[in-house]
Amino acid sequence: LVTVISAADIRNYGWRTLADVARSVRGLYVSYDRNYSYLGARGFLRPGDYNTRFLLLVDGNRINDAVYDTASIGTEFPIDVDLIERVEFVAGPGSSIYGSNAFFGVINVVTRSGKGVGGLEVAGSVASAQTTKGRATVGGLTDDGLDWIASASYYGSKGADLHFPPFDAPATNNGVAQGLDYDRYASFFGKATWRGWTLETAWAQRTKGIPTTAYDTIFNDPRSRSEDAQGWVDLRYRGPVDAATEILARVYYGRYPYDAVLPIAGEVDGETVINRDGARSAWWGAEAKFVSRIGDAHRVVYGVEYVDNLRQDQFNYDVEPPAVYTDTRGQSSHWGVYVQDDATLRENLVLNAGVRYDDYGGGLGSTNPRVALIWNPVPAGALKLIYGTAFRAPNAYEREFAAPGVAKANPDLAPERIRTYEVVYEQVVERTLRLSALAFQNRIENLIDGAVDPDDGLVVFNNVGRVTATGGMIGFERNWDAGYKARMTYSYQRAIDDATGLRLTNSPRSVATLNVSTPALALGVRAGLEAQYVSPVRTVLGSTGGYTLVNLTLRNTTLVKNLELSASVYNLLDQQYGVPATGDLAAKGLDVIAQDGRTWQMKLVYRF
């Protein structure tokens, strides 16, 4: 299934980050550990995962980094959500076209055009926890066809003081992490398109306080923080080769530096050691993709991709007294080639079949097919039978991270693999009502997990996991001529660890979403109401309760010319809920991380 979220949806529901957008996508759910946001699909979201099983694209450019393979979706995502034209999510294995990381799905963020901005646009907002944000965007379309846009944003939040019951003692500030949930970032984005050529660049830098004692930090130490930055330059060309063939060619360069400041208890009582953890990654790549029509019956997509990871460095050291634990300098490269054919067998029957081969060197290769039979038994109805596989190559962190007495590398890791079977039915009724239903089974092998090696007591990543997940989803979407819109989905999934027979941690049986956008009665106000339900999940030590979140946004564009005003309340019912913590936090008694109660945001956008 393909889900498309528009810029109008983002405005109508007051979404602030890509994580907010993802919560509304059918079948997806999100966890937040007060540092990063993590994305789950079809019952699979391990606490502490770095979103490595989703491929994240911006205008078709891969931005998963070269050390951790992270798909950033929180405030660390480099693009301001106000610059998004639409978000496209293709669920299921996508390695037959996209290669590694397209395991559970592919997210493509399409950015706005300069023509769509049409001048100068400024925006500002204030929100709970002393949060402010500002943005300035300028863009346009010149007479000779140059479409250009440039934008800069700044965000700052002091954050709330958070109470963590496991640390509720006088020696640890009675369990209150004071001033440690702060978050701030600055970002820039620019794009120019002319006669099929597009040059795009972005850079963002974010600093986030760590209030949870993650990474064995001392509770309530104000120095605990993580720092992420990411940027890229992407040059691409799209145009015809001949009357039957179109080409998309691109060359790109990306960087991702990461740093963390981690105050850790020393061996002597009362002693604090400042540990620095981080990575430096840089990569460049090139891709050529062709789309050809062969007669009336075939649409063939084929191409080749090459990625050179110039820098995959990792470090970990104590500042004083100085001690170096990790200092690796890595490089790697990989390439892939693919072909896919949409073959019309009959007027109402299409066969979609494709395959991709990826080579990571050292005998590490992966071949992934995808086959879909699409039948239109009735007008505006489609039945799809889909089989596909995908893989995730082990990343540099999993292969190479080592620290004396703590962890060791494993360069022999194999790729994770998934095999998916799906049955999908979609029906459009009178052009305004879309119904959908899906049933699936995922079989996952060679899952990479870190555990202690009993022979030497060191943590090492190994291919140890097997998971079987089955489930289904139903949904509807309705648009009325008067401007009313509604979308509802319900997903059920059962994800089981084959070795233990237990349901996975952080794996809800049920996920449901409801989105309603409607004109209000007076003053040109539009209301966006969103409800999200996630059923109870297992944690490391126990379980969390299910929860329902209700968000409400009111938006006006007519009160003052060129001015857009909006007011949002998130978690309107002040639901008290939490998400599972990682094993290291659970060992300290922090098994569930509490999420925000009721919060608010006021925002204005003015277009000159």
XYZ file of C-alpha atoms in Angstrom:
608
model
C 0.000 0.000 0.000
C 1.085 3.540 -0.749
C 0.172 6.368 1.642
C 0.512 10.006 0.587
C 0.436 12.795 3.179
C 0.013 16.273 1.700
C 1.225 19.682 2.831
C -2.418 20.540 3.545
C -2.617 17.562 5.918
C 0.500 18.772 7.748
C -1.026 22.225 8.218
C -4.525 21.011 9.077
C -3.333 18.678 11.844
C -0.549 20.864 13.223
C 2.210 18.286 12.748
C 5.592 19.544 13.935
C 8.021 16.781 12.918
C 8.244 13.886 10.496
C 7.528 11.649 13.501
C 4.143 13.389 13.898
C 3.431 12.708 10.232
C 4.437 9.043 10.585
C 1.992 8.473 13.443
C -0.865 9.112 11.023
C 0.397 6.667 8.360
C -1.558 3.418 8.366
C 0.227 0.642 10.202
C 3.041 2.775 11.667
C 3.667 3.757 15.283
C 6.335 5.826 17.038
C 8.320 5.655 20.282
C 10.276 8.532 21.813
C 13.004 7.976 24.432
C 13.405 11.731 25.203
C 16.350 11.844 22.783
C 15.352 10.291 19.444
C 12.122 9.131 17.809
C 11.833 5.538 16.561
C 9.513 4.091 13.945
C 7.711 0.741 14.080
C 5.781 -1.209 11.456
C 3.751 -4.419 11.516
C 4.552 -5.091 15.154
C 8.311 -4.594 14.917
C 10.094 -1.844 16.868
C 12.919 -2.827 19.166
C 13.640 -0.224 21.871
C 16.827 1.592 20.898
C 16.711 0.738 17.195
C 18.033 3.514 14.974
C 15.300 3.203 12.309
C 17.718 1.212 10.165
C 14.925 -0.889 8.646
C 13.350 2.085 6.873
C 14.864 3.820 3.879
C 14.503 7.607 4.145
C 14.683 9.695 0.985
C 14.441 13.444 0.417
C 13.392 14.125 -3.176
C 14.586 10.605 -3.970
C 18.037 11.072 -2.359
C 18.997 8.485 0.291
C 19.863 10.199 3.601
C 20.365 7.228 5.950
C 23.861 7.914 7.288
C 26.993 5.817 6.607
C 27.781 4.643 10.178
C 24.479 3.869 11.924
C 22.147 3.793 8.872
C 19.799 6.046 10.846
C 16.561 7.333 9.354
C 16.046 10.498 11.416
C 12.386 11.425 11.950
C 12.318 13.667 15.047
C 13.681 17.180 15.462
C 16.957 15.750 14.130
C 15.339 15.335 10.668
C 17.139 17.957 8.538
C 14.107 19.390 6.690
C 11.608 21.762 8.321
C 8.155 20.171 7.959
C 6.855 23.497 6.594
C 9.003 22.810 3.504
C 7.349 19.475 2.747
C 5.066 19.278 -0.281
C 4.097 15.685 0.471
C 5.323 12.516 2.163
C 5.075 9.232 0.291
C 5.271 5.978 2.218
C 5.488 2.676 0.345
C 4.889 -0.152 2.808
C 6.568 -3.538 2.570
C 9.930 -4.727 1.253
C 11.437 -2.407 -1.341
C 14.911 -3.851 -1.892
C 14.026 -4.936 -5.443
C 14.399 -1.258 -6.420
C 16.092 0.516 -3.500
C 18.504 -2.022 -1.985
C 19.435 -2.067 1.705
C 17.271 -0.520 4.468
C 14.055 -0.744 2.392
C 13.031 -3.498 4.815
C 9.646 -2.430 6.181
C 9.098 0.482 3.857
C 10.401 3.496 1.954
C 9.706 7.077 3.057
C 10.168 9.752 0.400
C 9.862 13.389 1.469
C 9.094 15.665 -1.488
C 10.006 19.298 -0.845
C 8.172 22.434 -1.959
C 8.947 24.320 -5.145
C 9.909 27.964 -5.418
C 6.814 28.579 -7.535
C 4.700 27.252 -4.666
C 6.296 29.776 -2.286
C 6.012 32.672 -4.742
C 7.861 35.313 -2.734
C 8.807 35.712 0.922
C 7.251 33.643 3.674
C 7.970 34.043 7.402
C 6.664 31.849 10.201
C 6.876 31.843 13.962
C 5.440 29.773 16.775
C 5.389 29.504 20.545
C 4.548 26.345 22.441
C 4.629 24.552 25.762
C 7.881 24.153 27.712
C 9.153 27.594 26.621
C 9.408 26.515 23.007
C 9.889 28.939 20.128
C 10.494 28.461 16.428
C 11.148 30.796 13.510
C 11.464 30.303 9.760
C 12.130 32.492 6.727
C 11.605 31.120 3.216
C 11.994 32.832 -0.125
C 11.416 31.410 -3.577
C 9.964 31.909 -7.000
C 9.916 31.077 -10.693
C 11.823 33.342 -13.113
C 10.787 34.166 -16.669
C 13.407 31.830 -18.131
C 12.120 28.865 -16.087
C 14.440 28.848 -13.044
C 12.531 27.565 -10.002
C 14.373 28.327 -6.765
C 13.818 28.214 -3.027
C 15.933 28.996 0.046
C 14.904 28.619 3.677
C 16.377 28.867 7.164
C 14.820 27.730 10.454
C 15.639 27.892 14.143
C 13.988 25.966 16.974
C 14.568 26.111 20.716
C 12.812 24.434 23.618
C 13.789 24.611 27.262
C 11.764 21.458 27.901
C 10.000 20.438 31.061
C 11.508 19.142 34.289
C 10.853 15.389 34.265
C 10.291 13.041 37.178
C 11.698 9.497 37.015
C 10.440 7.365 39.945
C 13.401 4.910 40.005
C 15.703 7.795 41.004
C 13.384 9.316 43.609
C 15.908 9.919 46.387
C 17.502 13.067 47.892
C 20.903 12.130 46.434
C 19.431 12.176 42.922
C 17.341 15.369 43.171
C 14.277 13.379 44.242
C 14.066 11.821 40.783
C 13.701 15.130 38.913
C 15.843 15.698 35.819
C 15.993 19.479 35.867
C 16.478 21.418 32.632
C 17.671 18.342 30.752
C 14.855 17.876 28.238
C 15.956 20.868 26.165
C 16.106 20.658 22.396
C 17.386 23.133 19.804
C 18.317 23.084 16.147
C 19.114 25.302 13.180
C 18.681 24.281 9.562
C 19.093 25.540 6.011
C 17.622 24.235 2.754
C 18.078 25.385 -0.823
C 16.990 24.072 -4.207
C 17.136 25.300 -7.802
C 15.572 23.612 -10.851
C 16.142 24.603 -14.483
C 15.435 22.694 -17.678
C 15.437 19.288 -16.044
C 18.451 19.963 -13.800
C 18.059 20.272 -10.030
C 20.683 21.288 -7.481
C 19.669 20.759 -3.860
C 21.513 21.300 -0.587
C 20.641 21.071 3.093
C 22.355 21.369 6.443
C 20.950 21.002 9.959
C 22.491 20.897 13.431
C 20.701 19.785 16.575
C 21.570 19.556 20.299
C 19.401 17.548 22.687
C 19.687 17.108 26.436
C 19.567 13.529 27.729
C 17.386 13.299 30.861
C 17.094 9.492 31.171
C 20.598 8.281 32.260
C 20.941 6.560 28.883
C 24.455 5.317 28.066
C 25.143 4.892 31.823
C 25.227 8.632 32.460
C 24.840 10.150 35.913
C 21.266 11.139 36.676
C 20.483 14.877 36.425
C 23.963 15.885 35.248
C 23.445 19.037 33.104
C 26.310 18.094 30.780
C 24.511 15.050 29.308
C 23.671 15.753 25.685
C 23.762 14.478 22.117
C 24.671 16.533 19.060
C 23.699 15.589 15.513
C 24.329 17.336 12.237
C 23.505 16.262 8.711
C 23.789 17.743 5.267
C 24.013 16.908 1.604
C 24.399 18.237 -1.913
C 22.375 16.490 -4.632
C 22.676 17.236 -8.362
C 20.187 15.439 -10.599
C 18.817 15.514 -14.105
C 15.461 14.246 -15.289
C 14.530 14.259 -18.935
C 13.783 12.225 -22.046
C 16.345 10.034 -23.779
C 14.027 9.357 -26.681
C 10.288 9.148 -27.291
C 9.957 5.978 -25.185
C 12.585 6.426 -22.460
C 13.156 8.872 -19.601
C 16.270 9.090 -17.465
C 16.838 10.207 -13.873
C 20.561 10.613 -13.179
C 22.008 11.948 -9.953
C 25.271 12.398 -8.106
C 25.283 13.321 -4.430
C 27.469 13.890 -1.370
C 26.422 13.606 2.271
C 27.862 14.090 5.761
C 26.720 13.105 9.244
C 28.802 14.014 12.322
C 27.524 12.813 15.709
C 28.802 13.647 19.203
C 27.613 12.837 22.709
C 28.829 14.207 26.026
C 28.304 11.526 28.677
C 29.078 12.194 32.370
C 29.743 8.774 33.933
C 30.462 7.793 37.518
C 34.151 7.101 38.133
C 35.669 4.307 40.184
C 36.018 6.583 43.220
C 32.844 7.674 45.008
C 31.803 11.117 43.887
C 34.127 11.111 40.894
C 32.711 12.024 37.469
C 34.373 11.049 34.218
C 33.350 12.859 31.032
C 33.077 10.371 28.204
C 32.873 11.512 24.576
C 31.193 9.242 22.055
C 30.767 9.959 18.385
C 31.108 9.230 14.719
C 32.091 10.963 11.510
C 30.563 9.737 8.287
C 30.784 11.027 4.735
C 29.698 9.448 1.477
C 29.089 10.125 -2.171
C 27.064 8.218 -4.690
C 25.724 8.148 -8.221
C 22.605 6.653 -9.742
C 21.138 6.280 -13.211
C 17.507 5.196 -13.493
C 15.657 4.634 -16.755
C 11.937 4.268 -17.415
C 11.075 2.830 -20.834
C 7.831 1.936 -22.541
C 8.065 -1.100 -24.800
C 4.974 -1.290 -26.933
C 1.640 -0.943 -25.208
C 2.162 -3.793 -22.752
C 5.421 -3.063 -20.901
C 6.746 -0.285 -18.694
C 10.294 -1.184 -17.666
C 12.285 0.494 -14.881
C 16.001 -0.323 -14.732
C 19.108 1.244 -13.322
C 22.387 1.100 -11.478
C 23.562 2.708 -8.223
C 27.007 3.131 -6.656
C 27.823 4.400 -3.143
C 31.299 5.154 -1.801
C 31.422 5.584 1.987
C 34.453 7.851 2.218
C 34.471 7.998 5.992
C 32.970 5.665 8.611
C 34.880 6.735 11.713
C 33.880 5.970 15.299
C 35.413 7.119 18.560
C 34.868 6.820 22.285
C 37.198 8.247 24.920
C 37.365 9.721 28.415
C 38.436 13.356 28.595
C 40.064 13.341 32.046
C 41.849 11.178 32.983
C 42.387 10.498 29.274
C 41.569 7.005 28.021
C 40.763 5.918 24.470
C 38.348 2.992 24.068
C 37.409 3.187 20.387
C 39.174 4.830 17.466
C 38.257 3.205 14.153
C 38.757 4.554 10.654
C 36.523 2.822 8.146
C 35.714 2.991 4.455
C 33.518 0.863 2.224
C 31.618 0.889 -1.046
C 28.735 -0.991 -2.601
C 26.787 -1.099 -5.837
C 23.484 -2.396 -7.083
C 21.707 -3.070 -10.362
C 17.967 -3.561 -10.830
C 15.180 -4.077 -13.339
C 11.393 -4.075 -12.975
C 8.631 -4.607 -15.530
C 4.965 -3.628 -15.395
C 3.518 -6.052 -17.937
C -0.111 -5.722 -19.027
C -1.270 -9.306 -19.531
C -4.908 -8.407 -20.172
C -6.973 -5.256 -20.028
C -7.659 -5.848 -16.326
C -4.568 -7.871 -15.350
C -1.026 -6.546 -14.726
C 2.087 -8.420 -13.646
C 4.697 -6.344 -11.800
C 7.998 -8.219 -11.463
C 11.445 -6.968 -10.526
C 14.778 -7.981 -9.044
C 17.858 -6.202 -7.713
C 21.354 -7.434 -6.920
C 23.548 -5.600 -4.391
C 27.256 -6.228 -3.811
C 28.918 -5.016 -0.589
C 32.281 -6.668 -1.246
C 33.955 -9.476 0.658
C 31.385 -11.969 -0.588
C 28.539 -9.972 0.938
C 25.864 -9.833 -1.759
C 22.089 -9.974 -1.828
C 19.519 -10.701 -4.544
C 15.953 -9.567 -3.886
C 12.930 -10.184 -6.120
C 9.431 -8.765 -5.983
C 6.373 -10.078 -7.830
C 2.869 -8.583 -7.779
C -0.214 -9.685 -9.694
C -2.785 -6.885 -9.967
C -6.314 -7.733 -11.070
C -9.192 -5.296 -11.566
C -12.258 -7.516 -11.115
C -14.660 -4.546 -11.099
C -14.338 -0.895 -12.151
C -12.175 1.125 -9.686
C -11.326 -2.049 -7.754
C -7.900 -3.723 -7.514
C -6.860 -7.037 -5.980
C -3.103 -7.412 -5.479
C -1.162 -10.579 -4.647
C 2.374 -9.615 -3.644
C 5.535 -11.545 -2.802
C 8.856 -9.867 -2.075
C 12.104 -10.047 -0.165
C 14.347 -7.356 1.278
C 17.594 -7.105 3.183
C 19.468 -4.841 5.530
C 23.243 -4.909 5.327
C 25.037 -4.756 8.699
C 26.160 -1.196 9.302
C 29.593 0.043 10.345
C 28.557 0.409 13.984
C 27.386 -3.194 14.216
C 30.416 -4.584 12.362
C 33.231 -2.487 13.760
C 32.439 -0.994 17.183
C 34.851 -2.270 19.818
C 35.935 -1.091 23.262
C 38.477 -2.871 25.505
C 36.697 -4.805 28.222
C 33.257 -3.771 26.935
C 32.554 -4.665 23.302
C 34.170 -6.371 20.320
C 33.745 -6.123 16.564
C 32.203 -8.748 14.293
C 33.205 -8.153 10.648
C 31.520 -11.433 9.615
C 27.946 -10.258 10.190
C 25.481 -11.312 7.488
C 22.564 -9.211 6.203
C 19.155 -9.357 7.825
C 16.489 -10.750 5.498
C 12.718 -10.524 5.264
C 10.262 -12.475 3.132
C 6.784 -10.966 2.788
C 3.471 -12.283 1.472
C 0.607 -9.801 1.022
C -2.958 -9.733 -0.224
C -4.371 -6.242 -0.817
C -7.768 -5.070 -2.021
C -8.596 -1.431 -2.804
C -11.915 -0.041 -4.013
C -12.911 3.478 -5.000
C -16.630 4.274 -4.689
C -18.027 7.240 -6.598
C -14.600 8.938 -6.682
C -14.897 10.208 -3.095
C -14.661 7.049 -0.978
C -11.624 4.761 -0.942
C -11.743 1.423 0.893
C -8.714 -0.778 1.515
C -7.907 -4.084 3.186
C -4.643 -5.965 3.579
C -3.387 -9.250 5.029
C 0.316 -10.029 5.392
C 2.907 -12.425 6.735
C 6.526 -11.405 7.378
C 9.268 -13.961 7.945
C 12.449 -12.325 9.205
C 15.793 -14.125 9.504
C 19.345 -13.268 10.588
C 18.191 -10.403 12.800
C 21.198 -8.548 14.155
C 21.249 -8.143 17.914
C 23.866 -7.196 20.506
C 24.436 -9.567 23.418
C 27.160 -10.584 25.855
C 29.459 -13.349 24.615
C 29.653 -15.836 27.529
C 33.188 -16.823 26.540
C 34.737 -13.428 27.211
C 31.961 -11.225 28.674
C 32.127 -8.732 25.801
C 29.113 -7.317 23.961
C 29.064 -8.332 20.291
C 26.533 -8.133 17.467
C 25.467 -11.453 15.950
C 22.827 -12.798 13.564
C 20.660 -14.456 16.194
C 17.027 -13.506 15.617
C 14.080 -15.015 13.742
C 10.628 -13.408 13.793
C 7.303 -14.304 12.228
C 4.692 -11.560 12.004
C 1.157 -11.929 10.672
C -1.682 -9.457 10.570
C -3.938 -7.246 8.544
C -5.346 -3.789 8.105
C -8.595 -2.163 7.037
C -9.221 1.456 6.249
C -11.325 4.056 4.505
C -10.802 7.569 3.211
C -13.585 9.965 2.240
C -13.492 13.459 0.741
C -16.712 15.481 0.513
C -17.312 18.305 -1.944
C -17.946 20.735 0.920
C -14.343 20.313 2.112
C -14.877 17.655 4.772
C -12.238 14.919 4.885
C -11.973 11.768 6.986
C -9.516 8.875 7.121
C -9.562 5.856 9.434
C -7.324 2.779 9.629
C -7.111 -0.169 11.973
C -4.139 -2.536 11.986
C -3.736 -5.847 13.776
C -0.395 -7.620 14.013
C 1.091 -10.554 15.888
C 4.905 -10.508 15.878
C 6.497 -13.528 17.569
C 10.109 -14.369 18.396
C 10.523 -17.838 16.861
C 13.089 -18.923 19.470
C 11.002 -18.086 22.550
C 7.438 -18.058 21.211
C 6.929 -14.702 22.938
C 5.480 -11.537 21.480
C 8.186 -8.997 20.697
C 8.804 -6.086 23.026
C 7.227 -2.797 21.935
C 4.902 -4.712 19.618
C 1.263 -3.618 19.897
C -1.435 -5.998 18.715
C -3.619 -3.099 17.560
C -2.892 0.328 16.103
C -5.726 2.620 14.967
C -5.833 6.170 13.611
C -8.650 8.582 12.838
C -8.169 11.908 11.052
C -11.030 14.330 10.436
C -10.585 17.736 8.801
C -13.596 19.990 8.494
C -14.573 23.619 7.932
C -15.801 25.145 11.178
C -18.906 27.269 11.435
C -17.466 30.766 11.673
C -14.626 33.075 10.661
C -13.140 30.761 8.053
C -11.697 28.396 10.639
C -10.776 24.840 9.698
C -10.574 22.143 12.381
C -8.315 19.101 12.274
C -9.050 16.336 14.769
C -6.684 13.399 15.112
C -7.022 10.309 17.317
C -4.409 7.568 17.701
C -4.776 4.318 19.615
C -1.930 1.919 20.464
C -2.686 -1.244 22.430
C -0.561 -2.489 25.388
C 2.955 -3.728 24.639
C 5.570 -5.883 26.351
C 8.562 -4.180 27.907
C 11.853 -5.645 29.111
C 10.470 -6.197 32.624
C 6.686 -6.092 32.212
C 4.241 -4.190 30.025
C 2.725 -0.789 29.341
C -0.935 0.036 29.148
C -2.592 0.975 25.890
C -3.262 4.621 25.191
C -5.364 6.935 23.058
C -4.092 10.336 21.991
C -6.396 13.072 20.724
C -4.972 16.170 19.019
C -6.931 19.220 17.848
C -5.821 22.016 15.512
C -7.788 25.117 14.495
C -6.496 27.046 11.467
C -7.577 30.319 9.873
C -6.422 31.850 6.571
C -9.073 34.562 6.059
C -8.961 36.773 9.149
C -6.055 38.864 7.813
C -4.922 38.871 4.198
C -1.812 36.695 3.586
C -1.775 35.614 7.231
C -2.340 32.039 8.420
C -3.027 31.455 12.114
C -3.247 28.113 13.867
C -3.631 26.816 17.384
C -3.030 23.200 18.366
C -3.560 21.156 21.503
C -1.763 17.804 21.620
C -2.841 14.980 23.905
C -6.046 16.925 24.482
C -7.332 14.451 27.089
C -4.029 14.584 29.009
C -3.495 10.829 28.655
C -0.774 9.506 30.979
C 1.232 6.932 29.046
C 4.712 5.630 28.373
C 6.817 3.626 25.939
C 9.297 0.780 26.584
C 12.860 1.663 27.549
C 16.013 -0.089 26.405
C 17.537 -2.928 28.409
C 20.242 -0.770 30.045
C 17.616 1.606 31.442
C 15.346 -1.257 32.496
C 18.256 -2.666 34.498
C 18.200 0.577 36.516
C 14.459 0.240 37.111
C 13.413 2.621 34.317
C 11.378 0.136 32.282
C 8.902 2.669 30.843
C 9.664 6.211 29.686
C 6.805 8.627 30.350
C 5.600 10.738 27.418
C 4.248 14.275 27.342
C 0.859 15.142 28.780
C -1.256 17.926 27.328
C 0.797 20.467 25.341
C -0.031 23.325 22.986
C 1.309 25.395 20.101
C 0.372 28.771 18.575
C 1.680 29.475 15.079
C 1.496 32.191 12.417
C 2.659 32.262 8.811
C 2.775 35.463 6.778
C 3.283 35.537 3.011
C 4.511 38.763 1.405
